[in-house]
Short mmCIF file of C-alpha atoms in Angstrom, two decimals:
data_model
loop_
_atom_site.label_atom_id
_atom_site.label_comp_id
_atom_site.label_asym_id
_atom_site.label_seq_id
_atom_site.Cartn_x
_atom_site.Cartn_y
_atom_site.Cartn_z
CA MET A 1 -14.29 -20.95 21.26
CA ALA A 2 -14.21 -17.51 19.63
CA SER A 3 -11.30 -16.98 17.23
CA LEU A 4 -8.86 -14.09 17.71
CA SER A 5 -9.48 -12.86 14.15
CA ALA A 6 -13.24 -12.70 14.78
CA VAL A 7 -12.67 -10.70 17.97
CA ARG A 8 -10.37 -8.33 16.03
CA ILE A 9 -13.10 -7.76 13.45
CA PHE A 10 -15.63 -7.18 16.22
CA GLU A 11 -13.33 -4.68 17.96
CA ALA A 12 -12.90 -2.64 14.76
CA ALA A 13 -16.64 -2.63 13.99
CA ALA A 14 -17.52 -1.71 17.58
CA ARG A 15 -14.89 1.03 17.81
CA LEU A 16 -15.91 2.57 14.45
CA ALA A 17 -19.66 1.90 14.95
CA SER A 18 -19.78 0.69 11.36
CA PHE A 19 -19.30 -2.63 9.60
CA ARG A 20 -18.32 -0.79 6.41
CA ALA A 21 -15.69 1.35 8.15
CA ALA A 22 -14.29 -1.75 9.84
CA ALA A 23 -14.07 -3.47 6.46
CA GLU A 24 -12.12 -0.54 5.04
CA GLU A 25 -9.72 -0.47 7.99
CA LEU A 26 -9.11 -4.23 7.89
CA HIS A 27 -9.08 -4.50 4.08
CA LEU A 28 -12.05 -6.88 4.07
CA SER A 29 -15.40 -6.80 2.33
CA PRO A 30 -18.41 -5.56 4.36
CA SER A 31 -20.04 -8.98 3.92
CA ALA A 32 -16.96 -10.70 5.36
CA VAL A 33 -17.16 -8.46 8.43
CA SER A 34 -20.86 -9.13 8.83
CA HIS A 35 -20.42 -12.90 8.51
CA ALA A 36 -17.52 -12.98 10.98
CA ILE A 37 -19.49 -11.04 13.58
CA SER A 38 -22.60 -13.20 13.09
CA LYS A 39 -20.50 -16.33 13.63
CA LEU A 40 -18.91 -14.77 16.72
CA GLU A 41 -22.38 -14.05 18.13
CA ARG A 42 -23.40 -17.68 17.50
CA ASP A 43 -20.22 -18.96 19.16
CA LEU A 44 -20.79 -16.75 22.20
CA GLY A 45 -24.52 -17.38 22.33
CA THR A 46 -25.40 -13.69 22.58
CA SER A 47 -26.03 -10.65 20.40
CA LEU A 48 -23.24 -8.09 20.28
CA PHE A 49 -24.92 -5.49 18.04
CA GLU A 50 -28.37 -4.07 17.53
CA ARG A 51 -28.72 -3.63 13.78
CA SER A 52 -30.84 -1.07 11.94
CA THR A 53 -30.94 0.14 8.34
CA ARG A 54 -28.47 2.98 8.86
CA LYS A 55 -26.35 2.04 11.86
CA VAL A 56 -25.27 -0.57 14.34
CA THR A 57 -25.11 -0.06 18.10
CA LEU A 58 -23.60 -2.23 20.79
CA THR A 59 -25.69 -4.31 23.14
CA LEU A 60 -24.71 -4.49 26.80
CA ALA A 61 -22.79 -7.70 26.04
CA GLY A 62 -21.09 -5.96 23.12
CA GLN A 63 -20.02 -3.04 25.31
CA THR A 64 -18.53 -5.46 27.84
CA LEU A 65 -16.61 -7.38 25.18
CA LEU A 66 -15.35 -4.17 23.55
CA GLY A 67 -13.82 -3.00 26.83
CA HIS A 68 -11.90 -6.22 27.27
CA ALA A 69 -10.96 -6.50 23.58
CA SER A 70 -9.63 -2.94 23.41
CA ASN A 71 -7.43 -3.50 26.44
CA ALA A 72 -6.19 -6.82 25.09
CA PHE A 73 -5.27 -5.48 21.64
CA GLU A 74 -3.58 -2.45 23.17
CA GLU A 75 -1.40 -4.74 25.27
CA LEU A 76 -0.67 -6.90 22.23
CA ARG A 77 0.26 -3.83 20.17
CA ARG A 78 2.64 -2.62 22.88
CA GLY A 79 4.26 -6.03 23.10
CA VAL A 80 4.81 -6.27 19.35
CA GLU A 81 6.30 -2.78 19.20
CA THR A 82 8.59 -3.53 22.11
CA ILE A 83 10.26 -6.41 20.29
CA THR A 84 10.12 -5.12 16.70
CA SER A 85 11.26 -1.52 16.94
CA ASN A 86 12.56 1.24 19.09
CA LYS A 87 9.26 2.91 19.92
CA ALA A 88 10.91 6.17 20.87
CA HIS A 89 11.96 6.55 17.23
CA LEU A 90 8.78 5.29 15.55
CA LEU A 91 6.20 7.81 14.33
CA ARG A 92 2.91 6.45 13.04
CA VAL A 93 1.18 8.94 10.77
CA HIS A 94 -2.41 8.78 9.54
CA CYS A 95 -3.03 11.05 6.56
CA ALA A 96 -5.73 12.21 4.17
CA PRO A 97 -5.13 10.25 0.92
CA SER A 98 -4.55 13.15 -1.47
CA TYR A 99 -2.23 14.96 0.94
CA ALA A 100 -0.29 11.72 1.42
CA ALA A 101 0.08 11.16 -2.33
CA GLN A 102 0.66 14.73 -3.47
CA VAL A 103 2.54 16.35 -0.60
CA LEU A 104 3.77 14.09 2.17
CA SER A 105 5.40 11.29 0.17
CA ALA A 106 7.58 13.67 -1.84
CA ARG A 107 8.76 15.57 1.24
CA LEU A 108 9.33 12.73 3.71
CA PRO A 109 12.95 12.17 2.61
CA ASP A 110 13.74 15.66 3.93
CA PHE A 111 12.24 14.84 7.34
CA LEU A 112 14.08 11.52 7.54
CA GLY A 113 17.31 13.22 6.51
CA GLN A 114 16.94 15.73 9.34
CA ASN A 115 16.00 13.09 11.91
CA ALA A 116 18.39 10.18 11.63
CA GLY A 117 17.14 6.93 13.14
CA VAL A 118 13.45 7.89 13.01
CA GLU A 119 11.07 5.45 11.31
CA VAL A 120 7.82 6.80 9.83
CA ARG A 121 4.85 4.58 9.06
CA VAL A 122 2.07 6.15 6.98
CA ALA A 123 -1.52 4.98 6.53
CA ALA A 124 -4.04 6.90 4.42
CA SER A 125 -7.83 7.04 4.58
CA THR A 126 -10.60 9.64 4.70
CA THR A 127 -11.59 8.78 8.28
CA TYR A 128 -10.10 10.62 11.25
CA ALA A 129 -7.65 8.76 13.47
CA ARG A 130 -8.92 7.74 16.91
CA PHE A 131 -5.91 8.29 19.13
CA VAL A 132 -7.55 6.41 22.00
CA ASP A 133 -6.94 3.12 20.18
CA GLY A 134 -3.19 3.76 20.13
CA LEU A 135 -2.76 3.02 16.42
CA PHE A 136 -1.43 6.45 15.37
CA ASP A 137 0.62 9.29 16.82
CA VAL A 138 -0.20 12.02 14.28
CA ASP A 139 -3.16 12.69 11.98
CA ILE A 140 -3.14 14.94 8.91
CA VAL A 141 -6.78 15.63 8.12
CA TYR A 142 -8.83 17.47 5.53
CA GLY A 143 -11.04 19.88 7.42
CA GLU A 144 -10.60 21.07 10.98
CA PRO A 145 -11.01 18.33 13.62
CA SER A 146 -14.24 18.74 15.57
CA ASN A 147 -13.05 17.17 18.83
CA ARG A 148 -10.10 19.35 19.82
CA GLU A 149 -10.24 19.12 23.61
CA ASP A 150 -7.37 16.63 23.99
CA LEU A 151 -5.53 17.52 20.79
CA ILE A 152 -2.90 19.96 19.61
CA VAL A 153 -4.15 21.13 16.21
CA VAL A 154 -1.84 22.84 13.72
CA PRO A 155 -3.18 24.47 10.51
CA LEU A 156 -1.06 23.58 7.49
CA GLY A 157 -1.18 26.86 5.62
CA GLU A 158 -3.64 28.63 3.37
CA GLU A 159 -4.55 26.90 0.13
CA ILE A 160 -5.60 28.64 -3.08
CA VAL A 161 -8.35 26.82 -4.97
CA SER A 162 -8.44 27.76 -8.65
CA PRO A 163 -9.10 26.27 -12.10
CA LEU A 164 -6.13 24.18 -13.25
CA CYS A 165 -5.51 22.55 -16.61
CA CYS A 166 -2.72 21.42 -18.94
CA PRO A 167 -0.99 24.14 -21.03
CA GLU A 168 -2.62 22.93 -24.26
CA MET A 169 -6.13 23.37 -22.86
CA ALA A 170 -5.20 26.73 -21.34
CA GLU A 171 -4.61 28.06 -24.88
CA ARG A 172 -8.34 27.60 -25.54
CA LEU A 173 -9.34 29.64 -22.48
CA ARG A 174 -9.16 33.42 -22.86
CA SER A 175 -11.66 34.29 -20.11
CA PRO A 176 -13.47 32.42 -17.33
CA ARG A 177 -16.63 32.33 -19.47
CA ASP A 178 -14.81 29.98 -21.85
CA LEU A 179 -15.11 27.29 -19.16
CA ALA A 180 -18.57 26.59 -20.57
CA ARG A 181 -16.85 25.13 -23.68
CA VAL A 182 -14.49 22.63 -22.00
CA PRO A 183 -15.01 19.62 -19.70
CA LEU A 184 -15.03 20.50 -16.01
CA ILE A 185 -13.64 18.04 -13.47
CA ARG A 186 -15.24 17.75 -10.04
CA SER A 187 -13.55 16.60 -6.81
CA ASP A 188 -16.45 15.04 -4.92
CA LEU A 189 -15.13 15.56 -1.38
CA LYS A 190 -13.84 19.10 -1.90
CA ARG A 191 -15.35 21.70 0.42
CA ILE A 192 -15.08 24.30 -2.37
CA GLN A 193 -16.91 23.37 -5.57
CA TRP A 194 -17.36 24.89 -9.03
CA ILE A 195 -20.59 26.57 -7.92
CA ASP A 196 -18.60 28.49 -5.29
CA TRP A 197 -15.91 29.61 -7.76
CA PHE A 198 -18.48 30.71 -10.38
CA GLU A 199 -20.37 32.66 -7.70
CA LEU A 200 -17.16 34.33 -6.49
CA ASN A 201 -16.45 35.49 -10.06
CA ASN A 202 -20.04 36.58 -10.80
CA LEU A 203 -20.36 34.10 -13.67
CA GLY A 204 -23.85 32.78 -12.97
CA PRO A 205 -24.66 29.08 -12.64
CA ALA A 206 -21.76 26.67 -13.08
CA PRO A 207 -21.97 24.11 -15.92
CA LEU A 208 -22.40 20.51 -14.91
CA PRO A 209 -19.03 18.75 -14.55
CA ALA A 210 -18.19 16.25 -17.26
CA MET A 211 -16.53 13.87 -14.79
CA SER A 212 -15.94 13.53 -11.07
CA PHE A 213 -13.44 11.81 -8.80
CA ASP A 214 -13.60 10.90 -5.11
CA ARG A 215 -9.96 11.85 -4.51
CA SER A 216 -8.29 15.16 -5.33
CA PHE A 217 -5.09 13.50 -6.54
CA LEU A 218 -7.14 11.72 -9.23
CA ALA A 219 -8.72 15.00 -10.34
CA VAL A 220 -5.28 16.63 -10.48
CA ASP A 221 -3.92 13.79 -12.58
CA ALA A 222 -6.90 13.86 -14.93
CA ALA A 223 -6.42 17.59 -15.53
CA ALA A 224 -2.68 17.15 -16.11
CA ASN A 225 -3.50 14.48 -18.70
CA GLY A 226 -5.72 16.88 -20.63
CA LEU A 227 -9.14 15.48 -19.71
CA GLY A 228 -10.52 18.82 -18.56
CA VAL A 229 -10.23 21.67 -16.07
CA ALA A 230 -10.09 20.82 -12.37
CA LEU A 231 -10.91 23.17 -9.51
CA GLU A 232 -8.10 22.26 -7.17
CA SER A 233 -5.75 23.41 -4.46
CA ASN A 234 -2.28 24.78 -5.19
CA THR A 235 -1.05 22.65 -2.29
CA LEU A 236 -2.29 19.37 -3.73
CA ALA A 237 -1.19 20.33 -7.26
CA HIS A 238 2.18 21.71 -6.13
CA ARG A 239 4.29 19.22 -8.08
CA GLU A 240 2.25 19.51 -11.30
CA LEU A 241 2.32 23.32 -11.15
CA GLY A 242 6.05 23.26 -10.51
CA SER A 243 6.75 20.93 -13.44
CA GLY A 244 4.45 22.83 -15.82
CA ARG A 245 2.06 19.90 -16.33
CA LEU A 246 -0.64 22.15 -14.89
CA VAL A 247 -1.16 25.89 -15.19
CA ARG A 248 -3.67 28.46 -14.00
CA PRO A 249 -5.42 29.55 -17.20
CA PHE A 250 -6.69 32.91 -15.86
CA SER A 251 -4.61 35.70 -14.38
CA ASN A 252 -7.49 38.07 -13.61
CA SER A 253 -9.96 35.75 -11.86
CA ARG A 254 -10.71 35.62 -8.15
CA ASP A 255 -9.79 32.37 -6.41
CA ASN A 256 -11.11 30.80 -3.22
CA ARG A 257 -8.72 30.66 -0.27
CA TYR A 258 -9.03 28.57 2.85
CA ILE A 259 -7.13 26.39 5.29
CA GLY A 260 -7.85 22.91 4.01
CA HIS A 261 -5.54 20.62 5.99
CA TYR A 262 -4.63 20.35 9.66
CA LEU A 263 -2.21 18.25 11.67
CA ALA A 264 -3.40 16.90 15.02
CA TYR A 265 -1.73 14.93 17.79
CA PRO A 266 -2.60 14.18 21.45
CA LYS A 267 -1.57 16.67 24.10
CA ALA A 268 -0.50 13.86 26.39
CA GLY A 269 0.53 11.14 23.94
CA SER A 270 3.60 9.00 24.52
CA GLN A 271 5.05 10.30 21.26
CA ARG A 272 4.27 13.95 21.95
CA ARG A 273 7.90 15.09 21.57
CA LEU A 274 8.45 13.35 18.22
CA SER A 275 5.00 14.44 17.05
CA LYS A 276 5.92 18.07 17.76
CA VAL A 277 9.17 17.68 15.83
CA PHE A 278 7.14 16.34 12.90
CA ALA A 279 4.56 19.14 13.26
CA ASP A 280 7.25 21.83 13.25
CA TRP A 281 8.85 20.27 10.18
CA ILE A 282 5.65 19.95 8.16
CA THR A 283 4.65 23.51 9.06
CA SER A 284 7.93 24.72 7.59
CA GLN A 285 7.18 22.64 4.50
CA ALA A 286 3.73 24.21 4.20
CA ASN A 287 5.43 27.60 4.14
CA LEU A 288 7.36 26.48 1.06
CA MET A 289 4.17 26.26 -0.99
CA PRO A 290 3.79 28.76 -3.84
CA PRO A 291 3.02 32.31 -2.57
CA ARG A 292 -0.27 34.05 -3.13
CA SER A 293 -0.90 35.06 -6.70
#
């Protein structure tokens, strides 16, 4: 008899088309996911996935099981929510990690204060939410969603990407060319990199970064702690700029501008009304970011 936990692991891997992504979602190791699915296949006496070096795809049996498993877990989720909370007042938010840490968490008390009785649950990861699985009502993403057909997508304001450092390091920087003499910090997943900023300011090739981080909030914190100069967004560094832990060392440089984050929610979702209330609120919060400089 197949265990419920094994079927849950299978459902996540099948839905995400990745054992590694399923492991991240379920807080398991990739090997644990692989072993659970292999045991499930042995218990069922059939292969559920076709495995290759770079990807996994469902077999016909796997597609059949996924359809039934998805329906079953959706019904289970609805039942749990019915007895544990007032669903009409529950908003489940998926969010890009750095936006969650640097922006959303500090501002949520304002939203909750304006909307008495609303409960907000936040989960953060770099993957996009799949609204078809019913796990989330709203997604705050880095980069514009590609599949917009069934979504309402709201841009969350223009962001200014510029060099940022602690005040002590700023004293050593009289012009952008002085960046060659200090450690540069790279945000690995940033769409705008040092090479883009150096090109915009006609400075030639950018020096190699001294360190890199896979999350912007880590790069912001490293710069605030004096480890180097980060190329980061005024939105994600809003608190550090406001407190003076970070400053812009150059007043005469050109900075990259773009819309980095978007909010998305289903056009026909059961929580469409509350999602719109949240979208309107967070848009007003985005307008509170520092003005262009």
